[in-house]
Every structure is written in structure tokens, then in C-alpha cells.
N, CA, C and O atoms as a MOPAC input file, in Angstrom:
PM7 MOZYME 1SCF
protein

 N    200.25900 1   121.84000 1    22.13400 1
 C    201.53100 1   122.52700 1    22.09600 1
 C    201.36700 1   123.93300 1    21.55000 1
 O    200.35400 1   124.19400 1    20.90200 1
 N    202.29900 1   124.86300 1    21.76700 1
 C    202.49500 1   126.05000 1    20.91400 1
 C    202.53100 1   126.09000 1    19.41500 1
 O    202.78800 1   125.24900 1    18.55300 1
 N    202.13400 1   127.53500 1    19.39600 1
 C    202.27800 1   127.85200 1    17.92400 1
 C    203.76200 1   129.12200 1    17.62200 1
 O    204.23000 1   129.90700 1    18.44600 1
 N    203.99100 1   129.00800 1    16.84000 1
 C    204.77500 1   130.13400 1    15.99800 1
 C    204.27200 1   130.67100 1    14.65900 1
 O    203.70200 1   130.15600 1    13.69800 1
 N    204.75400 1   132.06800 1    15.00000 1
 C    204.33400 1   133.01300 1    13.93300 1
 C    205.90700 1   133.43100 1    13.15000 1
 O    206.90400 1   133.72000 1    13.81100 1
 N    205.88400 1   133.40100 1    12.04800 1
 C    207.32300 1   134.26100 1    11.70700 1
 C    206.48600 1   135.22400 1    10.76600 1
 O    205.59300 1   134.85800 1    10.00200 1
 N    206.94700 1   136.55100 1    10.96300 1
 C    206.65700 1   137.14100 1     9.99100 1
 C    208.02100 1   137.53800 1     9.33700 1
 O    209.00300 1   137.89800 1     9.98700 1
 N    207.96000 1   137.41100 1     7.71800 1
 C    209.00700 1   137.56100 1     7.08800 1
 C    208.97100 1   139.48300 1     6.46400 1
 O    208.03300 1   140.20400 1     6.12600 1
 N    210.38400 1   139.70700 1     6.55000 1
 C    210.45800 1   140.91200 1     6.26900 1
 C    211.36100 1   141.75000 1     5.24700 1
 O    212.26100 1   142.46100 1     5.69300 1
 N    211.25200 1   141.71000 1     4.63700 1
 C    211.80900 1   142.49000 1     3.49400 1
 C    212.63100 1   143.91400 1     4.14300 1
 O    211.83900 1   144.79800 1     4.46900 1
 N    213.67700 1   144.14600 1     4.30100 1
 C    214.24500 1   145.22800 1     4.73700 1
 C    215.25300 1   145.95100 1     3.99900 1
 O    216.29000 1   145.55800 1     4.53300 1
 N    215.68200 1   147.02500 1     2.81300 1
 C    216.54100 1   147.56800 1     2.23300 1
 C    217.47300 1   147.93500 1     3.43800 1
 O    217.14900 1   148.40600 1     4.52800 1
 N    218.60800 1   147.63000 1     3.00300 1
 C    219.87400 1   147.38000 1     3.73100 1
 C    219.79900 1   149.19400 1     4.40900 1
 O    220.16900 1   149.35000 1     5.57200 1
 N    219.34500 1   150.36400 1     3.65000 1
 C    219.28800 1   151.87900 1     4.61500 1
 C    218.34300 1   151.58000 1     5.44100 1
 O    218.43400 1   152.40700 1     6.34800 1
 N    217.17100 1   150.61200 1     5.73000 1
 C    216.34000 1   150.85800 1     6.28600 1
 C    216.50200 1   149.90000 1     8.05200 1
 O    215.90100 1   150.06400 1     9.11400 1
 N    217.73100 1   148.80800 1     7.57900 1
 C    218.34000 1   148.41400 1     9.01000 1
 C    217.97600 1   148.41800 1    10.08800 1
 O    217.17300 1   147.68500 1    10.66500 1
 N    218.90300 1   149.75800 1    10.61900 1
 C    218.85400 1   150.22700 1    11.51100 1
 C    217.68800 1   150.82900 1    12.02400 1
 O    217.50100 1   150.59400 1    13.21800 1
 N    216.68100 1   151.68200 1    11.35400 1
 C    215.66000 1   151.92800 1    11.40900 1
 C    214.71600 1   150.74600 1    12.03100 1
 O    214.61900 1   150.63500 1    13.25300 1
 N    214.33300 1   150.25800 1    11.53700 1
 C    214.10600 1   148.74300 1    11.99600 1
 C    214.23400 1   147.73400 1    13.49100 1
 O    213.51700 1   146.94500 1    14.10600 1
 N    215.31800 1   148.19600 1    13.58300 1
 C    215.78200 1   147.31200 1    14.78300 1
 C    215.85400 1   148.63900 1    16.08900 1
 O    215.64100 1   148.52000 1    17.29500 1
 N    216.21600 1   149.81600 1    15.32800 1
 C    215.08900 1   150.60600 1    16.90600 1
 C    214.19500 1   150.78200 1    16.84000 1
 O    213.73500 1   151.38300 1    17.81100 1
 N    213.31700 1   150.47700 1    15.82900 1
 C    212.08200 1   151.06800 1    16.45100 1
 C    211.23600 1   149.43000 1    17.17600 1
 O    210.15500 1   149.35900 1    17.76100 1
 N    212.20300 1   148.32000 1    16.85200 1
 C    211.63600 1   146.80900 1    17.90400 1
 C    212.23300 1   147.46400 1    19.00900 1
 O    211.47100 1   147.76200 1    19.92900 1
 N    213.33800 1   147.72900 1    19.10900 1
 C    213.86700 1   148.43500 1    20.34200 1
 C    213.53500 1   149.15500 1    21.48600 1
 O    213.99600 1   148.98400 1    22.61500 1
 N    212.52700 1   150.14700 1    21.05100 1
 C    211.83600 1   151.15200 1    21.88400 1
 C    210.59300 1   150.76800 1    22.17100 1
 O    209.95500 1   151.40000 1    23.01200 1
 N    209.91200 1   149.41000 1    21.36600 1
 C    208.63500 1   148.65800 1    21.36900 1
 C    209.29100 1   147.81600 1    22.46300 1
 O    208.51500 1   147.06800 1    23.05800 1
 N    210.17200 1   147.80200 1    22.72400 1
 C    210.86400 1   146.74000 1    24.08100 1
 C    209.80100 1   146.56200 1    25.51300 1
 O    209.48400 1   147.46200 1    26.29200 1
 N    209.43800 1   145.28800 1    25.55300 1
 C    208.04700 1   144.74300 1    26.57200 1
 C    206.72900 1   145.45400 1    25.82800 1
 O    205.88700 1   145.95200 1    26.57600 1
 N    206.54600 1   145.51000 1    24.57800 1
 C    205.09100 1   146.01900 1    24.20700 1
 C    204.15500 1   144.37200 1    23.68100 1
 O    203.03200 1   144.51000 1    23.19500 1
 N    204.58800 1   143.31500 1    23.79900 1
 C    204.15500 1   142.14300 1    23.65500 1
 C    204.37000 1   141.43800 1    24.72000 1
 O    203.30700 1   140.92100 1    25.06200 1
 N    205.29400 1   141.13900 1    25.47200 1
 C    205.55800 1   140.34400 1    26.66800 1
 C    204.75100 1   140.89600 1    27.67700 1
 O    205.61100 1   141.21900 1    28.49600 1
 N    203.55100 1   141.25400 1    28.21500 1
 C    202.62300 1   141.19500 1    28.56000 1
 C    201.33500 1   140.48000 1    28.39300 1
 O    200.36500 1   140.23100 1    29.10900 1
 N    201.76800 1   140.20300 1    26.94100 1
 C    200.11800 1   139.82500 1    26.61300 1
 C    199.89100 1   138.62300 1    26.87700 1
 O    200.86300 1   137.89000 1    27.05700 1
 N    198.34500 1   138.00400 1    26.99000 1
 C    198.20300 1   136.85400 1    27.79200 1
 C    198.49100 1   135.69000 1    26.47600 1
 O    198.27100 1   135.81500 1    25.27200 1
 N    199.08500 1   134.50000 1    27.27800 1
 C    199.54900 1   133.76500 1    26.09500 1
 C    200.76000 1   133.59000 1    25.27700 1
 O    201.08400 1   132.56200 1    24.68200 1
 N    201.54600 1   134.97900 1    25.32400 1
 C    202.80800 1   135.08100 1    24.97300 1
 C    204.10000 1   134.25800 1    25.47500 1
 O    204.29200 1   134.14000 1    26.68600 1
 N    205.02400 1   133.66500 1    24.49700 1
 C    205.93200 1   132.67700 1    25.25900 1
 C    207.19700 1   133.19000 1    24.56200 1
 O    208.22200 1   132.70900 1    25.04500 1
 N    207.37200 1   133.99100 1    23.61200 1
 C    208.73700 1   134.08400 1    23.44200 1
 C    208.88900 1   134.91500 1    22.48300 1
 O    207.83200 1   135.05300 1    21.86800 1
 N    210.16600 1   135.85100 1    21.87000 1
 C    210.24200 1   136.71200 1    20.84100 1
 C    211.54400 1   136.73400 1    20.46300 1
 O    212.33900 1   136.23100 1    21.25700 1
 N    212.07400 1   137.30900 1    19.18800 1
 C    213.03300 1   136.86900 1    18.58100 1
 C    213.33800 1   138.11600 1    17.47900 1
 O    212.84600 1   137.92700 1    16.36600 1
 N    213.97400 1   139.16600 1    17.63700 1
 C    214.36000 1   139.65100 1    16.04300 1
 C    215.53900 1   138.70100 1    15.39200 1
 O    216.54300 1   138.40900 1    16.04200 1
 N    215.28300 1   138.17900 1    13.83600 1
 C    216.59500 1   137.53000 1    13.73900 1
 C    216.89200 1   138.61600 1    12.35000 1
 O    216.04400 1   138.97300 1    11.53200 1
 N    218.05800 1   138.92200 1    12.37400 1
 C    218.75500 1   140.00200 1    11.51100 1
 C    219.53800 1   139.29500 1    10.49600 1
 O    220.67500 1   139.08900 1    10.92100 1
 N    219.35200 1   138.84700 1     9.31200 1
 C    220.22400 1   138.58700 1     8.31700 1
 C    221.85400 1   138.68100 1     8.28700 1
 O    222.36900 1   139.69300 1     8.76200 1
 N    222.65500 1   137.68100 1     7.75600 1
 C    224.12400 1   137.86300 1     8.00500 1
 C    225.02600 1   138.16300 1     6.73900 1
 O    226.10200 1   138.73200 1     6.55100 1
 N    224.02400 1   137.47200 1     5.90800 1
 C    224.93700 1   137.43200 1     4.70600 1
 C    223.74900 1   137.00700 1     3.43500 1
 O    222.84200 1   136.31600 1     3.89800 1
 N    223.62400 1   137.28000 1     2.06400 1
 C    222.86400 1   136.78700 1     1.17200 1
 C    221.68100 1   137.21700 1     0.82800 1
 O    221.21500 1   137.04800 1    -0.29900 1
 N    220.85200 1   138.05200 1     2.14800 1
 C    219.20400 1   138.22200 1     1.75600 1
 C    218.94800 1   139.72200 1     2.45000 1
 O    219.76500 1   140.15000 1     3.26500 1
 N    218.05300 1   140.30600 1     2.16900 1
 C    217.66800 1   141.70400 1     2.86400 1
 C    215.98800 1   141.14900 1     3.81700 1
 O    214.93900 1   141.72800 1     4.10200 1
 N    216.54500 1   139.74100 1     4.03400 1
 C    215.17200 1   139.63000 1     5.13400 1
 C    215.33500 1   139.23100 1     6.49500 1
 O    216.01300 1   138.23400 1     6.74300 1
 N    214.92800 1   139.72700 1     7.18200 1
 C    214.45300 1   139.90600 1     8.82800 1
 C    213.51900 1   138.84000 1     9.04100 1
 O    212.54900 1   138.69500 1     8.29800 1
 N    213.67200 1   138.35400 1     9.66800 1
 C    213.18900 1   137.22300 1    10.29100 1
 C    212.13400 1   137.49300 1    12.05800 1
 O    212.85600 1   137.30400 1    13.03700 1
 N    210.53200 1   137.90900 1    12.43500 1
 C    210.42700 1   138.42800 1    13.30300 1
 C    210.01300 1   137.49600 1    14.12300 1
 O    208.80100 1   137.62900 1    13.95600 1
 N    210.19000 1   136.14900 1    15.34100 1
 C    209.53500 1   134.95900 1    15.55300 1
 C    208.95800 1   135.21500 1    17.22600 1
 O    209.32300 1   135.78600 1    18.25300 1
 N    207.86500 1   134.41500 1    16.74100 1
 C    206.88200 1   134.90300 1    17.78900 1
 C    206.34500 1   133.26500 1    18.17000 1
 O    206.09300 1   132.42600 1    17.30500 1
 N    206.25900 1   133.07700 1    19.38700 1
 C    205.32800 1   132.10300 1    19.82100 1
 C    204.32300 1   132.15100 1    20.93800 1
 O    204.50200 1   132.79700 1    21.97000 1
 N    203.48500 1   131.58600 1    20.73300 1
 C    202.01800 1   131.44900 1    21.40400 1
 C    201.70800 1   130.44000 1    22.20000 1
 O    202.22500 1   129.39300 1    21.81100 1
 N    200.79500 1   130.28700 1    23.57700 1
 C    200.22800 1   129.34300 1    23.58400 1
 C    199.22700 1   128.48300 1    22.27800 1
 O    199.18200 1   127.28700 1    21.98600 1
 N    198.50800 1   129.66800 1    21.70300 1
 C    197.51000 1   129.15200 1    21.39500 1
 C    197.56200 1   130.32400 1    20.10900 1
 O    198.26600 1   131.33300 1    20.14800 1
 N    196.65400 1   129.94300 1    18.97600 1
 C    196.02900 1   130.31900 1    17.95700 1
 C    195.34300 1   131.48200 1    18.77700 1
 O    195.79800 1   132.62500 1    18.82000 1
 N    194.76400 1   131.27000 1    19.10300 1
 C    193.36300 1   132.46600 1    19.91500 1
 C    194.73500 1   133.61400 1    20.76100 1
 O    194.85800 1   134.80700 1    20.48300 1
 N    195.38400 1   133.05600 1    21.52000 1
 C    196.10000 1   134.32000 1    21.80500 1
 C    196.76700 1   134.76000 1    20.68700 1
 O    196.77700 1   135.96800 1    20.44700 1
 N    197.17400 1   134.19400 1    20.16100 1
 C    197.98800 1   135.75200 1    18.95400 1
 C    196.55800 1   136.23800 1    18.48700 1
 O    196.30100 1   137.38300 1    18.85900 1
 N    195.69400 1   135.68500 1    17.84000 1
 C    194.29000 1   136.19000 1    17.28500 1
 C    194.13400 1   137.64100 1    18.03000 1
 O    194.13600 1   138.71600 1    17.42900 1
 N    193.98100 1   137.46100 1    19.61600 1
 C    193.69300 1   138.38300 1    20.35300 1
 C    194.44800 1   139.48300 1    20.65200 1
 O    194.07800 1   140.53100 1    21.18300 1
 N    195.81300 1   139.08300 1    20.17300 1
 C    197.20300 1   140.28300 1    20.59000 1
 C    197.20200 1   140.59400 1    19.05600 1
 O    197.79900 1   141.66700 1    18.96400 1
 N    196.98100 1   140.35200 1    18.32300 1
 C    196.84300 1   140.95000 1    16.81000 1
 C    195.61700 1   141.68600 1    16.75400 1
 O    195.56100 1   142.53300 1    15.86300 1
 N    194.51200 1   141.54300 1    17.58200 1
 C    193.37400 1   142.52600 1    17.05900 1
 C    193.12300 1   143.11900 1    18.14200 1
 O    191.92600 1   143.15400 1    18.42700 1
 N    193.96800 1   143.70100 1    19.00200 1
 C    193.91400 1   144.09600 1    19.97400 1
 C    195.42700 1   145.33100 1    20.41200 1
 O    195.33700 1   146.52000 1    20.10300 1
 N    196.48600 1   144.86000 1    21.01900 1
 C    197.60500 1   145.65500 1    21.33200 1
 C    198.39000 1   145.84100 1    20.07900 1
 O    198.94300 1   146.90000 1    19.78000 1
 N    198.41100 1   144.61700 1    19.27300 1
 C    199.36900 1   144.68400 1    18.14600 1
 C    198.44800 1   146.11000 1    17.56000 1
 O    198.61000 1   147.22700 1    18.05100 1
 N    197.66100 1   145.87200 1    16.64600 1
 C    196.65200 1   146.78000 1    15.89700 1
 C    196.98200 1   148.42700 1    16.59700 1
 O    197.59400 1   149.25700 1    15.92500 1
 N    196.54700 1   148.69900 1    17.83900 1
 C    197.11800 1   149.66900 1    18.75100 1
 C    198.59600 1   150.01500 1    18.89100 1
 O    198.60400 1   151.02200 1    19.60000 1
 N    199.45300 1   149.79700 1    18.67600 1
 C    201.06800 1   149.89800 1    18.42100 1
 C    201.07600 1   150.47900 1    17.05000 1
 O    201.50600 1   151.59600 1    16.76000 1
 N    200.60100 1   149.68200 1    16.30900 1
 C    200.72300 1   150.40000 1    14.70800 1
 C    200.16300 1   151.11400 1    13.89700 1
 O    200.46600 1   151.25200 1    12.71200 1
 N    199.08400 1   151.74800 1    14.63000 1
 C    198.33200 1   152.46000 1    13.90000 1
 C    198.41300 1   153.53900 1    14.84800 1
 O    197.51000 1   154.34900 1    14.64300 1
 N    199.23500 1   153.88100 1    15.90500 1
 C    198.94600 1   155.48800 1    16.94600 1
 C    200.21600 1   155.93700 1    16.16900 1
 O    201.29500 1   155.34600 1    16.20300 1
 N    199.99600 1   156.83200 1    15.61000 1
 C    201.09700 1   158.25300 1    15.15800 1
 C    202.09300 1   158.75100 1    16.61300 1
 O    201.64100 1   158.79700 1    17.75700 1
 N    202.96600 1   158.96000 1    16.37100 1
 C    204.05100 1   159.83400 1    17.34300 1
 C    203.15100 1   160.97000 1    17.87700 1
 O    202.42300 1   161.23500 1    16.92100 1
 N    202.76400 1   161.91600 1    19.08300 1
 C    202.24600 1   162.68100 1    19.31600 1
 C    203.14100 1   163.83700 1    18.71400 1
 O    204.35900 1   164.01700 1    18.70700 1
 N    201.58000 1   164.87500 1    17.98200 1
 C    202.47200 1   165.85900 1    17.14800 1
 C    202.96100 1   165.52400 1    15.56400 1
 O    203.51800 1   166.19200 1    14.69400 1
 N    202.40800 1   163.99700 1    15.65800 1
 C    203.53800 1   163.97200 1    14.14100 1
 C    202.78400 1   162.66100 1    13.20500 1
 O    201.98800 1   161.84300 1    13.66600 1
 N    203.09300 1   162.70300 1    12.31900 1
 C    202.54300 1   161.62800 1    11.46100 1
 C    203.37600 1   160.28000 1    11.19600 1
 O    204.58200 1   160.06900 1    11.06500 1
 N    202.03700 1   159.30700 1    11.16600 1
 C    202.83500 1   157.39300 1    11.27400 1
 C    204.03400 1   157.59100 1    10.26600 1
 O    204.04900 1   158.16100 1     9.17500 1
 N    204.96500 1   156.99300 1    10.91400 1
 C    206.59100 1   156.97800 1    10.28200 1
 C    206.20400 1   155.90800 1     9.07000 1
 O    205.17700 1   155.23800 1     9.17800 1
 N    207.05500 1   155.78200 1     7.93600 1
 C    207.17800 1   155.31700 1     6.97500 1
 C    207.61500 1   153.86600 1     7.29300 1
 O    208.57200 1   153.67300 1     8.04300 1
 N    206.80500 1   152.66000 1     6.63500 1
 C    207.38700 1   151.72800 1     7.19100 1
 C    208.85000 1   151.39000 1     6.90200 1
 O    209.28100 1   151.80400 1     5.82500 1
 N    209.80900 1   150.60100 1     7.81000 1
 C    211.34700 1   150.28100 1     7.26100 1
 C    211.43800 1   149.30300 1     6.31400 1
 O    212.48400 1   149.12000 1     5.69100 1
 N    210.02900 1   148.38100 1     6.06500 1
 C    210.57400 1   147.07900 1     5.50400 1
 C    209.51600 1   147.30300 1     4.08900 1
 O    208.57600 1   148.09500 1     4.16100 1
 N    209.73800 1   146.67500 1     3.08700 1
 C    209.30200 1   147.12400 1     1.95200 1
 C    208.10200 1   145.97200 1     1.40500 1
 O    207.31400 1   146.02400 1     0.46100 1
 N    208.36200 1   144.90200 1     2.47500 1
 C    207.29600 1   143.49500 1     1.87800 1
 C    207.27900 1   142.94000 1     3.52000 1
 O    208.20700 1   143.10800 1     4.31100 1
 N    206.13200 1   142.31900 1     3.78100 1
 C    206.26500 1   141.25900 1     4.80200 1
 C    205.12200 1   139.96400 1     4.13000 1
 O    204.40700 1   139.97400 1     3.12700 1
 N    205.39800 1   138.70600 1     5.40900 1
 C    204.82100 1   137.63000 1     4.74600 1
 C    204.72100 1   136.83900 1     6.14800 1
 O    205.73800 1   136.58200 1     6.79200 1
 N    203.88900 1   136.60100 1     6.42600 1
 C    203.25000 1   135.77900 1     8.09300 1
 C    203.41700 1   134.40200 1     7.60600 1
 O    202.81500 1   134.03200 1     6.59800 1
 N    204.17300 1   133.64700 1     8.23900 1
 C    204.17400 1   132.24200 1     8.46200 1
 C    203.37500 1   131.57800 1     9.95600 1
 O    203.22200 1   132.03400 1    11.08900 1
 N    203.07800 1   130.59700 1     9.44800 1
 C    202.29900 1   130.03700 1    11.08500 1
 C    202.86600 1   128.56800 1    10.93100 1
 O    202.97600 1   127.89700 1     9.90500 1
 N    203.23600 1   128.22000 1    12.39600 1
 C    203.68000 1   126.52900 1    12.41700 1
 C    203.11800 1   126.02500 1    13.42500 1
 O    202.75700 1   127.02200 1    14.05100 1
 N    202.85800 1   125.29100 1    13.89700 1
 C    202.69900 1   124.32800 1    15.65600 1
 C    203.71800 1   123.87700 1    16.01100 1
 O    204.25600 1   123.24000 1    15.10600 1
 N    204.34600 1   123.89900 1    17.05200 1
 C    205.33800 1   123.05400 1    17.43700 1
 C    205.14700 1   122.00500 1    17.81700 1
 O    204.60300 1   122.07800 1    18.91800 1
 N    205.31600 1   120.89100 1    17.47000 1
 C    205.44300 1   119.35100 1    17.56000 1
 C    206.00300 1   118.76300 1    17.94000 1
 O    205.54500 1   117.74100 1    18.45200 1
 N    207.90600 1   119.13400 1    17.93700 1
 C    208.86800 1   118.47900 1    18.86100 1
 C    209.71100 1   120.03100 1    19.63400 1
 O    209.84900 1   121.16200 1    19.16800 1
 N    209.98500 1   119.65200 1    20.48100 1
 C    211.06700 1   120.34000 1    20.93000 1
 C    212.23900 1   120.27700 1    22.19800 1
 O    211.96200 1   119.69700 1    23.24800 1
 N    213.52900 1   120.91400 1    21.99200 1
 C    214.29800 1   120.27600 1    23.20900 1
 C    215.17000 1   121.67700 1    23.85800 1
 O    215.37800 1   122.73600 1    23.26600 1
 N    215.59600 1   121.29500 1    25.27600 1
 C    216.25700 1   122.32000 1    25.70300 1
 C    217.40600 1   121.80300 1    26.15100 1
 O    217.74200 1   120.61900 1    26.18700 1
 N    218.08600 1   122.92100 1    26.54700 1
 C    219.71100 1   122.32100 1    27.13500 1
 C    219.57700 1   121.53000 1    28.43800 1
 O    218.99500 1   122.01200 1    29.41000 1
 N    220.21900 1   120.09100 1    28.44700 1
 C    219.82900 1   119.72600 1    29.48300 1
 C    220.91800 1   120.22700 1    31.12600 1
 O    222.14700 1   120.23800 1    31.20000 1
 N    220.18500 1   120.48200 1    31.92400 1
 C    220.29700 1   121.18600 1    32.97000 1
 C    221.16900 1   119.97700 1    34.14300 1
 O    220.78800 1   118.80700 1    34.15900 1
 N    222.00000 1   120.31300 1    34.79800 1
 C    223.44800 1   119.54300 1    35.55600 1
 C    222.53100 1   119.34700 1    36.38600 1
 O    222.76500 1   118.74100 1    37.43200 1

């Protein structure tokens, strides 16, 4: 079965918006990669300043490979002309799970 990644994110409530465009403009910079099955920003509602970023995999080895590979390349190229932007979130924290059960809406 699949895996999931959450990475947890620490975000000061000015840094928001910041945040959620710059996943925004990264829009299809993972859904290419081989192995990839699904993505998720989840945005806090009430109680916590954390972002929730969920990612799933076929496999261990594909995120391995989209982390030392395109991911790594996304975050480390500077804006042309200009220097790497300041990050928005102030802490992060990688969770990993397998999925074991799961269900979908059943279909008429």
C-alpha cells in the first residue's frame, strides 16, 4: 500500500498568506513526479498556527527520489535577479505513515 508524508508547519498568522501562494504558484511542481498519488494544503481553522502539508506515495523510494531530486531543486533556486525568499513558516516536522485501511465514496 501507500505511504503518507505530513509535514507539519508552524506558520505566524502574517506569514499565511505568504504561504499559501507561494504552494500556489508551485501549482503541478510535484504531480509529475513518478510515484506521486495525491496532495493536500490543509490550513488551520481555529486554535493552532499549524499547516498541515499531506503528501502520498506509492512507495518510500518515490518520495526518497522526489525529495533528493525536484523537491531539493524547487527550494534551493533563488528568484532570477534576487535572493531565496525568507521562509513563511517558522518550524516544520515530517511525519511518515503507511496506509493500511482505506475507503472511498461508493459510486451509483
Amino acid at each position: 500500500m501507500s505511504i503518507v508524508k505530513i509535514n507539519v508547519l508552524t506558520v505566524p498568522e502574517d506569514q499565511r498568506e505568504v504561504l499559501e501562494k507561494r504552494f500556489a504558484s508551485r501549482a503541478g511542481a510535484v504531480e509529475g513526479s513518478d510515484g506521486f498519488e495525491w496532495f493536500e494544503l490543509l490550513r488551520p481553522v481555529e486554535g493552532t498556527d499549524t499547516y498541515l502539508v499531506y503528501t502520498r506515495w506509492r512507495s518510500e523510494e518515490d518520495f526518497q527520489n522526489w525529495m533528493s531530486g525536484p523537491m531539493q531543486a524547487a527550494h534551493r533556486g533563488a528568484p532570477a535577479g534576487g535572493e531565496q525568499p525568507k521562509p513563511a513558516a517558522s518550524g516544520s516536522t515530517l511525519w511518515s505513515f503507511e496506509v493500511v485501511q482505506q475507503a472511498a465514496p461508493k459510486q451509483d
